[in-house]
mmCIF file of C-alpha atoms in Angstrom:
data_model
loop_
_atom_site.group_PDB
_atom_site.id
_atom_site.type_symbol
_atom_site.label_atom_id
_atom_site.label_comp_id
_atom_site.label_asym_id
_atom_site.label_seq_id
_atom_site.Cartn_x
_atom_site.Cartn_y
_atom_site.Cartn_z
ATOM 1 C CA MET A 1 -141.966 -133.777 -158.534
ATOM 2 C CA ASN A 2 -139.737 -136.864 -157.432
ATOM 3 C CA LYS A 3 -140.717 -137.886 -153.705
ATOM 4 C CA PRO A 4 -137.279 -137.410 -151.687
ATOM 5 C CA ASP A 5 -135.924 -140.664 -150.268
ATOM 6 C CA ARG A 6 -133.501 -139.158 -147.747
ATOM 7 C CA ARG A 7 -133.852 -136.067 -146.011
ATOM 8 C CA LEU A 8 -131.573 -133.587 -143.926
ATOM 9 C CA VAL A 9 -132.937 -130.766 -141.738
ATOM 10 C CA ILE A 10 -130.925 -128.498 -140.210
ATOM 11 C CA VAL A 11 -132.225 -126.099 -137.268
ATOM 12 C CA VAL A 12 -129.948 -123.008 -137.128
ATOM 13 C CA ARG A 13 -129.357 -119.219 -137.189
ATOM 14 C CA ALA A 14 -128.971 -119.446 -140.869
ATOM 15 C CA ASP A 15 -127.737 -116.509 -143.125
ATOM 16 C CA PRO A 16 -127.663 -113.848 -143.124
ATOM 17 C CA VAL A 17 -126.371 -114.001 -139.458
ATOM 18 C CA ILE A 18 -122.720 -112.906 -139.307
ATOM 19 C CA CYS A 19 -121.858 -116.110 -137.498
ATOM 20 C CA GLY A 20 -119.355 -118.935 -138.131
ATOM 21 C CA HIS A 21 -122.109 -121.713 -137.128
ATOM 22 C CA SER A 22 -124.359 -120.149 -140.025
ATOM 23 C CA GLY A 23 -121.629 -120.993 -142.606
ATOM 24 C CA GLU A 24 -121.316 -124.668 -140.921
ATOM 25 C CA ALA A 25 -124.951 -125.057 -141.764
ATOM 26 C CA ARG A 26 -124.314 -124.029 -145.257
ATOM 27 C CA ASN A 27 -121.485 -126.331 -145.829
ATOM 28 C CA LEU A 28 -123.023 -129.124 -144.671
ATOM 29 C CA ALA A 29 -126.118 -128.534 -146.655
ATOM 30 C CA GLU A 30 -124.085 -128.345 -149.477
ATOM 31 C CA VAL A 31 -122.074 -131.312 -148.876
ATOM 32 C CA ALA A 32 -125.263 -133.385 -148.255
ATOM 33 C CA LEU A 33 -126.360 -132.963 -151.833
ATOM 34 C CA THR A 34 -123.329 -134.998 -152.793
ATOM 35 C CA ARG A 35 -123.889 -137.868 -150.046
ATOM 36 C CA GLY A 36 -127.041 -138.953 -151.056
ATOM 37 C CA PHE A 37 -129.410 -136.678 -149.593
ATOM 38 C CA THR A 38 -131.983 -135.483 -151.893
ATOM 39 C CA ASP A 39 -134.013 -133.117 -149.954
ATOM 40 C CA VAL A 40 -131.953 -130.667 -147.735
ATOM 41 C CA ARG A 41 -133.454 -127.954 -145.695
ATOM 42 C CA LEU A 42 -132.369 -124.971 -143.308
ATOM 43 C CA LEU A 43 -134.934 -124.243 -140.988
ATOM 44 C CA THR A 44 -134.371 -121.094 -139.433
ATOM 45 C CA TRP A 45 -135.815 -117.429 -138.426
ATOM 46 C CA PRO A 46 -137.616 -114.683 -140.735
ATOM 47 C CA VAL A 47 -135.167 -112.302 -141.601
ATOM 48 C CA ALA A 48 -137.229 -109.282 -139.598
ATOM 49 C CA VAL A 49 -137.070 -111.577 -136.393
ATOM 50 C CA LEU A 50 -132.956 -111.379 -137.177
ATOM 51 C CA GLN A 51 -133.116 -108.015 -137.547
ATOM 52 C CA ALA A 52 -135.012 -107.071 -134.652
ATOM 53 C CA ALA A 53 -132.812 -108.959 -132.324
ATOM 54 C CA GLY A 54 -129.997 -106.941 -133.091
ATOM 55 C CA LEU A 55 -127.673 -109.792 -134.388
ATOM 56 C CA PRO A 56 -125.130 -108.722 -136.973
ATOM 57 C CA LEU A 57 -125.904 -109.465 -140.343
ATOM 58 C CA LYS A 58 -124.354 -109.808 -144.052
ATOM 59 C CA PRO A 59 -125.932 -107.529 -146.660
ATOM 60 C CA LEU A 60 -129.137 -108.817 -147.856
ATOM 61 C CA ASP A 61 -128.479 -108.255 -151.485
ATOM 62 C CA ARG A 62 -125.027 -110.048 -151.538
ATOM 63 C CA LEU A 63 -125.919 -113.426 -149.899
ATOM 64 C CA LEU A 64 -124.334 -116.516 -151.697
ATOM 65 C CA PRO A 65 -126.823 -118.442 -153.331
ATOM 66 C CA TYR A 66 -127.567 -122.109 -152.155
ATOM 67 C CA SER A 67 -127.275 -125.049 -154.413
ATOM 68 C CA GLU A 68 -130.497 -126.117 -156.010
ATOM 69 C CA GLY A 69 -131.971 -128.948 -153.927
ATOM 70 C CA ILE A 70 -131.515 -126.954 -150.656
ATOM 71 C CA THR A 71 -134.423 -125.120 -149.319
ATOM 72 C CA VAL A 72 -134.088 -122.255 -146.682
ATOM 73 C CA GLU A 73 -137.523 -122.116 -144.889
ATOM 74 C CA ARG A 74 -138.325 -119.484 -142.429
ATOM 75 C CA PRO A 75 -141.918 -120.117 -140.673
ATOM 76 C CA GLU A 76 -143.886 -117.118 -139.974
ATOM 77 C CA ALA A 77 -145.038 -116.772 -136.279
ATOM 78 C CA VAL A 78 -148.049 -118.724 -134.991
ATOM 79 C CA GLY A 79 -150.434 -116.593 -132.749
ATOM 80 C CA ASP A 80 -150.573 -113.144 -131.934
ATOM 81 C CA TYR A 81 -148.819 -110.654 -129.565
ATOM 82 C CA ARG A 82 -150.338 -112.359 -126.848
ATOM 83 C CA VAL A 83 -147.553 -114.719 -127.239
ATOM 84 C CA PRO A 84 -144.478 -112.810 -126.786
ATOM 85 C CA ASP A 85 -141.747 -115.038 -127.273
ATOM 86 C CA GLY A 86 -143.124 -118.670 -128.434
ATOM 87 C CA ARG A 87 -144.867 -117.660 -131.511
ATOM 88 C CA HIS A 88 -141.693 -118.024 -133.782
ATOM 89 C CA LEU A 89 -140.926 -121.293 -131.947
ATOM 90 C CA ALA A 90 -144.320 -122.716 -132.564
ATOM 91 C CA GLY A 91 -143.990 -121.706 -136.318
ATOM 92 C CA LEU A 92 -140.453 -123.999 -136.287
ATOM 93 C CA THR A 93 -141.532 -126.811 -134.527
ATOM 94 C CA GLY A 94 -144.681 -126.784 -136.329
ATOM 95 C CA ARG A 95 -143.252 -126.972 -139.828
ATOM 96 C CA LEU A 96 -140.740 -129.390 -138.378
ATOM 97 C CA VAL A 97 -143.379 -131.971 -137.316
ATOM 98 C CA GLU A 98 -145.136 -131.249 -140.898
ATOM 99 C CA LEU A 99 -141.590 -132.831 -142.409
ATOM 100 C CA LEU A 100 -141.485 -135.405 -140.024
ATOM 101 C CA ALA A 101 -144.863 -136.434 -140.632
ATOM 102 C CA ASP A 102 -143.609 -137.282 -144.235
ATOM 103 C CA PRO A 103 -142.432 -141.032 -143.983
ATOM 104 C CA VAL A 104 -139.041 -139.955 -145.543
ATOM 105 C CA PRO A 105 -135.670 -141.047 -143.713
ATOM 106 C CA THR A 106 -134.548 -137.826 -142.173
ATOM 107 C CA VAL A 107 -131.751 -136.652 -139.939
ATOM 108 C CA CYS A 108 -132.304 -133.800 -138.034
ATOM 109 C CA LEU A 109 -129.127 -131.734 -136.914
ATOM 110 C CA SER A 110 -129.604 -128.490 -134.670
ATOM 111 C CA MET A 111 -126.929 -126.167 -133.906
ATOM 112 C CA TYR A 112 -127.427 -123.843 -130.885
ATOM 113 C CA LEU A 113 -129.102 -125.867 -128.182
ATOM 114 C CA VAL A 114 -131.428 -123.039 -127.016
ATOM 115 C CA PRO A 115 -133.724 -122.958 -128.765
ATOM 116 C CA HIS A 116 -132.784 -125.177 -131.784
ATOM 117 C CA THR A 117 -132.698 -128.382 -129.973
ATOM 118 C CA THR A 118 -135.694 -127.815 -128.045
ATOM 119 C CA VAL A 119 -137.475 -127.349 -131.557
ATOM 120 C CA VAL A 120 -136.202 -130.650 -132.885
ATOM 121 C CA VAL A 121 -136.912 -132.645 -129.526
ATOM 122 C CA ASP A 122 -140.418 -131.046 -129.213
ATOM 123 C CA ALA A 123 -141.299 -132.003 -132.639
ATOM 124 C CA VAL A 124 -139.990 -135.437 -132.716
ATOM 125 C CA ASN A 125 -141.877 -136.257 -129.372
ATOM 126 C CA THR A 126 -145.269 -134.420 -131.197
ATOM 127 C CA ALA A 127 -144.731 -136.419 -134.461
ATOM 128 C CA ARG A 128 -144.362 -139.649 -132.175
ATOM 129 C CA ALA A 129 -147.404 -139.048 -130.044
ATOM 130 C CA ALA A 130 -149.671 -138.114 -133.080
ATOM 131 C CA GLY A 131 -148.650 -141.407 -134.439
ATOM 132 C CA PHE A 132 -146.846 -140.075 -137.312
ATOM 133 C CA ASP A 133 -144.033 -142.799 -136.560
ATOM 134 C CA PRO A 134 -141.290 -139.979 -138.085
ATOM 135 C CA ARG A 135 -138.233 -142.172 -139.538
ATOM 136 C CA VAL A 136 -135.805 -139.597 -138.049
ATOM 137 C CA HIS A 137 -132.216 -139.623 -136.503
ATOM 138 C CA THR A 138 -131.493 -136.471 -134.362
ATOM 139 C CA ILE A 139 -127.821 -134.803 -133.943
ATOM 140 C CA ALA A 140 -127.546 -132.062 -131.407
ATOM 141 C CA LYS A 141 -124.448 -129.692 -132.022
ATOM 142 C CA ALA A 142 -123.216 -127.574 -128.924
ATOM 143 C CA VAL A 143 -121.627 -124.549 -130.393
ATOM 144 C CA GLY A 144 -119.479 -121.845 -128.052
ATOM 145 C CA SER A 145 -122.280 -119.465 -126.906
ATOM 146 C CA ASP A 146 -124.071 -122.631 -125.643
ATOM 147 C CA VAL A 147 -121.830 -122.870 -122.873
ATOM 148 C CA THR A 148 -120.460 -119.424 -122.310
ATOM 149 C CA ASN A 149 -123.440 -117.678 -122.885
ATOM 150 C CA VAL A 150 -126.677 -120.138 -121.774
ATOM 151 C CA ILE A 151 -124.972 -122.490 -119.406
ATOM 152 C CA ARG A 152 -122.468 -120.416 -117.516
ATOM 153 C CA GLN A 153 -125.322 -117.780 -116.826
ATOM 154 C CA CYS A 154 -127.625 -120.248 -115.511
ATOM 155 C CA LEU A 155 -125.032 -121.381 -113.114
ATOM 156 C CA ARG A 156 -123.906 -117.942 -111.871
ATOM 157 C CA GLU A 157 -127.502 -116.886 -111.375
ATOM 158 C CA GLY A 158 -128.158 -120.294 -109.440
ATOM 159 C CA ARG A 159 -130.568 -121.107 -112.088
ATOM 160 C CA PHE A 160 -130.065 -124.960 -111.864
ATOM 161 C CA GLY A 161 -133.683 -125.632 -113.222
ATOM 162 C CA ALA A 162 -132.712 -124.020 -116.526
ATOM 163 C CA ALA A 163 -129.737 -125.631 -116.896
ATOM 164 C CA THR A 164 -131.081 -128.855 -116.268
ATOM 165 C CA VAL A 165 -133.694 -128.505 -118.935
ATOM 166 C CA LEU A 166 -130.965 -127.632 -121.165
ATOM 167 C CA PHE A 167 -128.713 -131.088 -120.451
ATOM 168 C CA THR A 168 -131.954 -132.931 -120.282
ATOM 169 C CA THR A 169 -132.947 -131.860 -124.127
ATOM 170 C CA PHE A 170 -129.497 -131.878 -124.969
ATOM 171 C CA LEU A 171 -129.124 -135.642 -123.929
ATOM 172 C CA ALA A 172 -132.533 -136.474 -125.492
ATOM 173 C CA ASN A 173 -130.972 -136.718 -128.943
ATOM 174 C CA ASP A 174 -129.786 -139.800 -130.744
ATOM 175 C CA GLU A 175 -126.141 -138.144 -131.117
ATOM 176 C CA VAL A 176 -124.531 -135.283 -129.122
ATOM 177 C CA VAL A 177 -121.753 -133.341 -130.318
ATOM 178 C CA ALA A 178 -119.437 -130.550 -129.593
ATOM 179 C CA VAL A 179 -117.805 -128.116 -131.530
ATOM 180 C CA SER A 180 -114.254 -128.439 -130.085
ATOM 181 C CA GLU A 181 -112.355 -130.448 -127.422
ATOM 182 C CA TYR A 182 -112.353 -126.922 -125.636
ATOM 183 C CA THR A 183 -116.308 -127.278 -125.634
ATOM 184 C CA ARG A 184 -116.740 -130.653 -124.782
ATOM 185 C CA ASP A 185 -114.809 -130.065 -121.534
ATOM 186 C CA GLU A 186 -116.764 -127.098 -120.685
ATOM 187 C CA ILE A 187 -119.968 -129.292 -121.047
ATOM 188 C CA ILE A 188 -118.924 -131.886 -118.724
ATOM 189 C CA ALA A 189 -117.423 -129.161 -116.065
ATOM 190 C CA ALA A 190 -121.012 -127.397 -116.617
ATOM 191 C CA ALA A 191 -122.644 -130.834 -115.784
ATOM 192 C CA LEU A 192 -120.502 -131.606 -112.823
ATOM 193 C CA GLU A 193 -121.777 -128.467 -111.182
ATOM 194 C CA VAL A 194 -125.592 -129.093 -112.113
ATOM 195 C CA ASP A 195 -124.793 -132.626 -110.559
ATOM 196 C CA ALA A 196 -123.499 -131.231 -107.434
ATOM 197 C CA SER A 197 -126.275 -129.164 -107.086
ATOM 198 C CA CYS A 198 -128.917 -131.064 -107.974
ATOM 199 C CA GLY A 199 -127.960 -135.024 -107.702
ATOM 200 C CA THR A 200 -128.338 -135.312 -111.418
ATOM 201 C CA SER A 201 -125.784 -137.735 -113.424
ATOM 202 C CA PHE A 202 -125.410 -135.565 -116.362
ATOM 203 C CA ALA A 203 -121.315 -135.101 -116.387
ATOM 204 C CA GLU A 204 -121.241 -139.052 -116.208
ATOM 205 C CA GLN A 205 -123.768 -139.221 -119.462
ATOM 206 C CA CYS A 206 -121.700 -136.470 -121.166
ATOM 207 C CA ARG A 207 -118.296 -138.337 -120.931
ATOM 208 C CA ALA A 208 -119.805 -141.252 -122.468
ATOM 209 C CA ARG A 209 -121.627 -139.923 -125.379
ATOM 210 C CA VAL A 210 -120.573 -136.509 -126.318
ATOM 211 C CA THR A 211 -118.177 -136.271 -129.322
ATOM 212 C CA VAL A 212 -116.240 -133.480 -131.169
ATOM 213 C CA SER A 213 -117.117 -132.311 -134.578
ATOM 214 C CA TYR A 214 -115.012 -129.306 -135.811
ATOM 215 C CA PRO A 215 -116.779 -126.676 -138.145
ATOM 216 C CA PRO A 216 -116.934 -127.775 -141.690
ATOM 217 C CA ILE A 217 -115.348 -125.166 -144.045
ATOM 218 C CA ASP A 218 -115.735 -124.696 -147.735
ATOM 219 C CA SER A 219 -111.742 -124.933 -148.555
ATOM 220 C CA SER A 220 -112.201 -124.319 -152.291
ATOM 221 C CA ALA A 221 -113.397 -120.778 -151.348
ATOM 222 C CA TYR A 222 -110.130 -119.832 -150.176
ATOM 223 C CA VAL A 223 -107.362 -121.637 -151.699
ATOM 224 C CA ASP A 224 -106.016 -121.159 -154.951
ATOM 225 C CA LEU A 225 -107.346 -117.440 -155.286
ATOM 226 C CA ASP A 226 -107.051 -115.694 -158.403
ATOM 227 C CA PRO A 227 -104.211 -113.174 -158.189
ATOM 228 C CA ALA A 228 -106.105 -110.569 -160.280
ATOM 229 C CA ALA A 229 -109.023 -110.998 -158.417
ATOM 230 C CA VAL A 230 -107.439 -110.325 -154.814
ATOM 231 C CA ASP A 231 -105.654 -107.382 -156.714
ATOM 232 C CA ALA A 232 -109.037 -105.968 -157.966
ATOM 233 C CA ALA A 233 -110.648 -106.359 -154.782
ATOM 234 C CA LEU A 234 -107.968 -104.497 -152.604
ATOM 235 C CA ALA A 235 -107.908 -101.652 -155.385
ATOM 236 C CA ARG A 236 -111.644 -101.089 -154.678
ATOM 237 C CA ARG A 237 -110.988 -100.655 -151.224
ATOM 238 C CA GLY A 238 -107.877 -98.444 -151.710
ATOM 239 C CA LEU A 239 -105.637 -101.013 -150.160
ATOM 240 C CA GLU A 240 -102.228 -102.555 -151.286
ATOM 241 C CA ARG A 241 -101.029 -106.248 -150.638
ATOM 242 C CA ASP A 242 -99.274 -106.308 -147.558
ATOM 243 C CA GLY A 243 -100.241 -103.014 -146.866
ATOM 244 C CA TYR A 244 -102.840 -103.711 -143.950
ATOM 245 C CA ILE A 245 -103.244 -105.424 -141.068
ATOM 246 C CA LEU A 246 -106.857 -107.250 -141.082
ATOM 247 C CA PHE A 247 -109.417 -107.818 -138.422
ATOM 248 C CA LEU A 248 -112.435 -109.650 -139.731
ATOM 249 C CA SER A 249 -114.696 -111.150 -137.214
ATOM 250 C CA ARG A 250 -117.643 -110.163 -135.032
ATOM 251 C CA VAL A 251 -116.714 -106.676 -133.612
ATOM 252 C CA ALA A 252 -117.001 -107.465 -129.941
ATOM 253 C CA ARG A 253 -114.814 -106.962 -126.729
ATOM 254 C CA ALA A 254 -114.284 -110.661 -126.532
ATOM 255 C CA LYS A 255 -113.107 -110.543 -130.043
ATOM 256 C CA GLY A 256 -109.920 -108.303 -128.563
ATOM 257 C CA ILE A 257 -110.842 -105.676 -130.955
ATOM 258 C CA TYR A 258 -110.209 -102.654 -128.243
ATOM 259 C CA ASP A 259 -106.864 -104.337 -127.289
ATOM 260 C CA LEU A 260 -106.071 -104.272 -131.334
ATOM 261 C CA VAL A 261 -107.136 -100.870 -132.024
ATOM 262 C CA ILE A 262 -104.742 -99.605 -128.803
ATOM 263 C CA ALA A 263 -101.828 -101.900 -129.957
ATOM 264 C CA TYR A 264 -102.298 -100.214 -133.293
ATOM 265 C CA GLY A 265 -101.367 -96.995 -132.194
ATOM 266 C CA GLN A 266 -98.105 -97.891 -130.389
ATOM 267 C CA MET A 267 -96.871 -100.416 -133.570
ATOM 268 C CA ARG A 268 -93.607 -99.489 -134.795
ATOM 269 C CA SER A 269 -94.873 -100.217 -138.320
ATOM 270 C CA ARG A 270 -98.326 -98.376 -137.974
ATOM 271 C CA ASP A 271 -96.793 -95.756 -141.114
ATOM 272 C CA THR A 272 -96.120 -98.745 -143.041
ATOM 273 C CA VAL A 273 -99.684 -100.607 -142.722
ATOM 274 C CA LYS A 274 -103.204 -99.621 -142.327
ATOM 275 C CA LEU A 275 -105.330 -101.215 -139.991
ATOM 276 C CA VAL A 276 -108.443 -102.672 -141.607
ATOM 277 C CA VAL A 277 -111.630 -103.753 -139.174
ATOM 278 C CA ALA A 278 -114.049 -105.742 -141.229
ATOM 279 C CA GLY A 279 -117.234 -106.721 -139.807
ATOM 280 C CA ASN A 280 -120.407 -105.651 -137.766
ATOM 281 C CA GLY A 281 -120.969 -106.282 -133.960
ATOM 282 C CA PRO A 282 -121.996 -104.567 -130.632
ATOM 283 C CA ALA A 283 -118.773 -102.890 -130.324
ATOM 284 C CA LEU A 284 -118.615 -101.230 -133.582
ATOM 285 C CA GLU A 285 -120.065 -97.721 -132.936
ATOM 286 C CA HIS A 286 -117.501 -97.507 -129.621
ATOM 287 C CA VAL A 287 -114.474 -98.702 -131.653
ATOM 288 C CA ARG A 288 -115.271 -96.065 -134.524
ATOM 289 C CA ALA A 289 -115.347 -93.349 -131.798
ATOM 290 C CA MET A 290 -112.057 -94.584 -130.179
ATOM 291 C CA ALA A 291 -110.522 -94.586 -133.616
ATOM 292 C CA LYS A 292 -112.071 -91.107 -135.280
ATOM 293 C CA GLU A 293 -108.811 -89.315 -135.100
ATOM 294 C CA ASP A 294 -106.881 -91.969 -137.077
ATOM 295 C CA ASP A 295 -107.399 -92.076 -140.617
ATOM 296 C CA ARG A 296 -105.143 -94.951 -140.761
ATOM 297 C CA ILE A 297 -108.140 -97.260 -139.319
ATOM 298 C CA ILE A 298 -110.512 -98.317 -142.119
ATOM 299 C CA PHE A 299 -113.797 -99.731 -141.189
ATOM 300 C CA LEU A 300 -115.340 -101.986 -143.865
ATOM 301 C CA THR A 301 -119.165 -103.238 -142.833
ATOM 302 C CA ASP A 302 -120.206 -104.544 -146.030
ATOM 303 C CA VAL A 303 -117.909 -107.357 -146.640
ATOM 304 C CA ASP A 304 -119.418 -110.144 -148.213
ATOM 305 C CA ASP A 305 -118.419 -114.220 -148.519
ATOM 306 C CA GLU A 306 -116.742 -113.577 -151.972
ATOM 307 C CA GLU A 307 -114.835 -110.648 -150.987
ATOM 308 C CA LYS A 308 -113.795 -112.112 -147.405
ATOM 309 C CA PRO A 309 -111.016 -114.490 -148.978
ATOM 310 C CA LEU A 310 -109.666 -111.993 -151.005
ATOM 311 C CA LEU A 311 -108.947 -109.492 -148.046
ATOM 312 C CA MET A 312 -107.363 -112.403 -146.321
ATOM 313 C CA ARG A 313 -105.127 -113.379 -149.014
ATOM 314 C CA GLY A 314 -103.918 -109.672 -149.331
ATOM 315 C CA CYS A 315 -102.938 -108.726 -145.578
ATOM 316 C CA ALA A 316 -99.541 -108.439 -144.119
ATOM 317 C CA ALA A 317 -100.871 -109.881 -141.037
ATOM 318 C CA TYR A 318 -104.421 -111.037 -139.451
ATOM 319 C CA ALA A 319 -105.030 -110.337 -136.050
ATOM 320 C CA LEU A 320 -107.433 -112.059 -133.910
ATOM 321 C CA PRO A 321 -106.664 -111.461 -130.307
ATOM 322 C CA THR A 322 -109.691 -112.891 -128.514
ATOM 323 C CA LYS A 323 -109.972 -113.011 -124.862
ATOM 324 C CA PRO A 324 -112.201 -114.764 -122.692
ATOM 325 C CA GLU A 325 -115.224 -112.467 -121.566
ATOM 326 C CA PRO A 326 -118.283 -113.729 -118.945
ATOM 327 C CA ASP A 327 -120.712 -113.916 -121.892
ATOM 328 C CA PHE A 328 -118.072 -115.413 -124.726
ATOM 329 C CA VAL A 329 -115.135 -117.549 -124.669
ATOM 330 C CA GLU A 330 -113.927 -118.039 -128.724
ATOM 331 C CA THR A 331 -114.407 -122.042 -128.506
ATOM 332 C CA PHE A 332 -112.854 -122.692 -131.698
ATOM 333 C CA GLY A 333 -112.294 -119.815 -134.095
ATOM 334 C CA ILE A 334 -113.278 -120.357 -137.720
ATOM 335 C CA ALA A 335 -112.266 -117.148 -139.295
ATOM 336 C CA LEU A 336 -108.641 -118.362 -138.324
ATOM 337 C CA ALA A 337 -108.857 -121.651 -140.174
ATOM 338 C CA GLU A 338 -110.474 -119.800 -143.088
ATOM 339 C CA LYS A 339 -107.266 -117.191 -143.064
ATOM 340 C CA MET A 340 -104.802 -120.254 -142.913
ATOM 341 C CA LEU A 341 -106.833 -121.686 -146.077
ATOM 342 C CA ALA A 342 -106.537 -118.439 -147.678
ATOM 343 C CA GLY A 343 -102.740 -117.805 -147.212
ATOM 344 C CA GLY A 344 -101.278 -114.212 -147.069
ATOM 345 C CA GLY A 345 -99.603 -113.083 -144.030
ATOM 346 C CA PRO A 346 -99.221 -114.781 -140.635
ATOM 347 C CA VAL A 347 -102.072 -115.114 -138.352
ATOM 348 C CA ILE A 348 -101.736 -113.753 -134.681
ATOM 349 C CA THR A 349 -103.926 -114.647 -132.239
ATOM 350 C CA THR A 350 -104.271 -116.081 -128.522
ATOM 351 C CA LEU A 351 -104.854 -119.182 -126.887
ATOM 352 C CA THR A 352 -108.065 -118.516 -125.457
ATOM 353 C CA GLY A 353 -110.700 -121.752 -125.538
ATOM 354 C CA GLY A 354 -110.355 -123.653 -128.689
ATOM 355 C CA THR A 355 -108.164 -121.509 -130.824
ATOM 356 C CA GLY A 356 -105.097 -123.650 -130.145
ATOM 357 C CA GLU A 357 -107.155 -126.493 -131.789
ATOM 358 C CA ALA A 358 -107.681 -124.524 -134.825
ATOM 359 C CA VAL A 359 -104.440 -123.068 -135.641
ATOM 360 C CA GLY A 360 -101.732 -125.516 -134.075
ATOM 361 C CA ASP A 361 -98.572 -124.558 -134.098
ATOM 362 C CA THR A 362 -99.298 -122.520 -137.237
ATOM 363 C CA ALA A 363 -99.880 -119.057 -135.716
ATOM 364 C CA ILE A 364 -97.833 -116.107 -133.501
ATOM 365 C CA ILE A 365 -99.110 -116.606 -130.565
ATOM 366 C CA VAL A 366 -99.676 -113.750 -127.709
ATOM 367 C CA GLU A 367 -101.273 -113.473 -124.073
ATOM 368 C CA PRO A 368 -104.642 -112.602 -124.159
ATOM 369 C CA GLY A 369 -104.818 -108.868 -123.139
ATOM 370 C CA ASP A 370 -101.031 -108.258 -123.370
ATOM 371 C CA ILE A 371 -101.406 -105.033 -125.419
ATOM 372 C CA ASN A 372 -97.470 -104.575 -125.590
ATOM 373 C CA ALA A 373 -97.012 -108.393 -126.709
ATOM 374 C CA LEU A 374 -99.724 -107.943 -129.339
ATOM 375 C CA ALA A 375 -98.315 -104.651 -130.782
ATOM 376 C CA GLU A 376 -94.339 -106.381 -131.015
ATOM 377 C CA ALA A 377 -96.124 -109.535 -132.387
ATOM 378 C CA LEU A 378 -97.818 -107.455 -135.511
ATOM 379 C CA ASP A 379 -94.432 -105.555 -135.794
ATOM 380 C CA HIS A 380 -92.339 -108.697 -135.949
ATOM 381 C CA ALA A 381 -94.900 -109.846 -138.660
ATOM 382 C CA VAL A 382 -94.738 -106.856 -140.698
ATOM 383 C CA LEU A 383 -90.930 -105.760 -140.273
ATOM 384 C CA GLU A 384 -89.149 -108.870 -139.405
ATOM 385 C CA MET A 385 -90.425 -111.970 -140.701
ATOM 386 C CA THR A 386 -88.419 -112.697 -144.180
ATOM 387 C CA GLY A 387 -90.506 -114.027 -147.199
ATOM 388 C CA PRO A 388 -89.257 -117.606 -146.872
ATOM 389 C CA GLU A 389 -90.420 -117.370 -143.069
ATOM 390 C CA LYS A 390 -93.900 -116.380 -144.013
ATOM 391 C CA ALA A 391 -94.054 -119.061 -146.860
ATOM 392 C CA GLU A 392 -93.074 -121.798 -144.295
ATOM 393 C CA MET A 393 -95.633 -120.574 -141.898
ATOM 394 C CA ALA A 394 -98.201 -120.338 -144.454
ATOM 395 C CA GLU A 395 -97.366 -124.175 -145.806
ATOM 396 C CA ARG A 396 -98.082 -125.409 -142.344
ATOM 397 C CA ALA A 397 -101.284 -123.495 -141.799
ATOM 398 C CA LEU A 398 -102.727 -124.521 -145.014
ATOM 399 C CA LYS A 399 -101.987 -128.352 -144.257
ATOM 400 C CA LYS A 400 -103.422 -127.879 -140.766
ATOM 401 C CA ALA A 401 -106.573 -125.973 -142.051
ATOM 402 C CA MET A 402 -107.317 -128.802 -144.748
ATOM 403 C CA THR A 403 -108.398 -131.191 -141.868
ATOM 404 C CA PHE A 404 -111.434 -128.793 -141.505
ATOM 405 C CA ASP A 405 -112.634 -129.189 -145.052
ATOM 406 C CA ARG A 406 -116.327 -129.683 -145.341
ATOM 407 C CA GLU A 407 -116.491 -132.955 -146.865
ATOM 408 C CA ALA A 408 -114.048 -134.600 -144.336
ATOM 409 C CA VAL A 409 -116.035 -133.048 -141.430
ATOM 410 C CA PHE A 410 -119.383 -133.862 -143.319
ATOM 411 C CA ASP A 411 -118.167 -137.694 -143.419
ATOM 412 C CA SER A 412 -117.106 -138.063 -139.923
ATOM 413 C CA LEU A 413 -120.312 -136.500 -138.509
ATOM 414 C CA LEU A 414 -122.937 -138.353 -141.108
ATOM 415 C CA PRO A 415 -120.610 -141.351 -142.096
#
């Protein structure tokens, strides 16, 4: 086996987790193979750990394979039950130290600061302290839940020590990146709060150092879809083109799923189009209970990555009425950009967090939480928009979404 001469390691919650950023990791890994990296690795969690965490997962038997040259590693825990949460971190960190001990020029990218950036920083420090002299360049990418889930909880509860650890670990990397301008602004705002309480200077450092790298998307999986493949996928699900409104995302309150189900119940066009809820998530069973008397609401929990663009292409409209919640704000909206690439009916969403960066002026916008406006927007898309109007909007949406193609994003992040 030839010794690699350039390595990329991405530490992330990878497939089978249903999360846009697991898709980011896959797309960056695939492009890396075409950009001179001869060894590409995703360092992630054992499947049993992901299942035990209650994360929404894709069907394990239908995961898309990675290209040859990409290795997915899931290190087992180190230690036994007396080391409750540190066992798997020790496995990840220890494996990364082993990779860094190999004198191969390495780029190490972490997504989700907690705990993946901690793994990277600890491994690099350990490798250096042990005298391995790792040839490594580190990049930490802060995604939405780093801010809305972790940092904001620290601030709400006055736990500035934990916030200080997070910012220190983030800024210890060679490069620090945010998934959107909104996320960058939120990082700086949170840093200001920590600075005010602790006398630190995180905000100044974040202003100077944090750049933006949007999520990379494999546009080839969404554009120029075979019409026969679309029709076949819809037929398998008992659907027809333009015969349904699609919600395809994590099924959670912050994604606006409750608002959408209520809005569907009062739409003028509900007898014309079904509502398809595709995905898993913490609100799924509650939403099922809400809709149990409505046989025109269809739940699909087994949609894989190949079927997803086909369902997007065939819908009359795609709705993601996301809204801010204490534990989550949509910091970009990868599914929005994917839908814009796939074509089909118009996107209907809100300007929450970073969604405006994803859709620009190419979507129908409603106010977050305004159920009446959501119903009216869906009726407008189904009943009133003409074919030429939809085509013109779709053309602009495609042009906008192509700016997030994975090759362009990769070359900007790793020139």
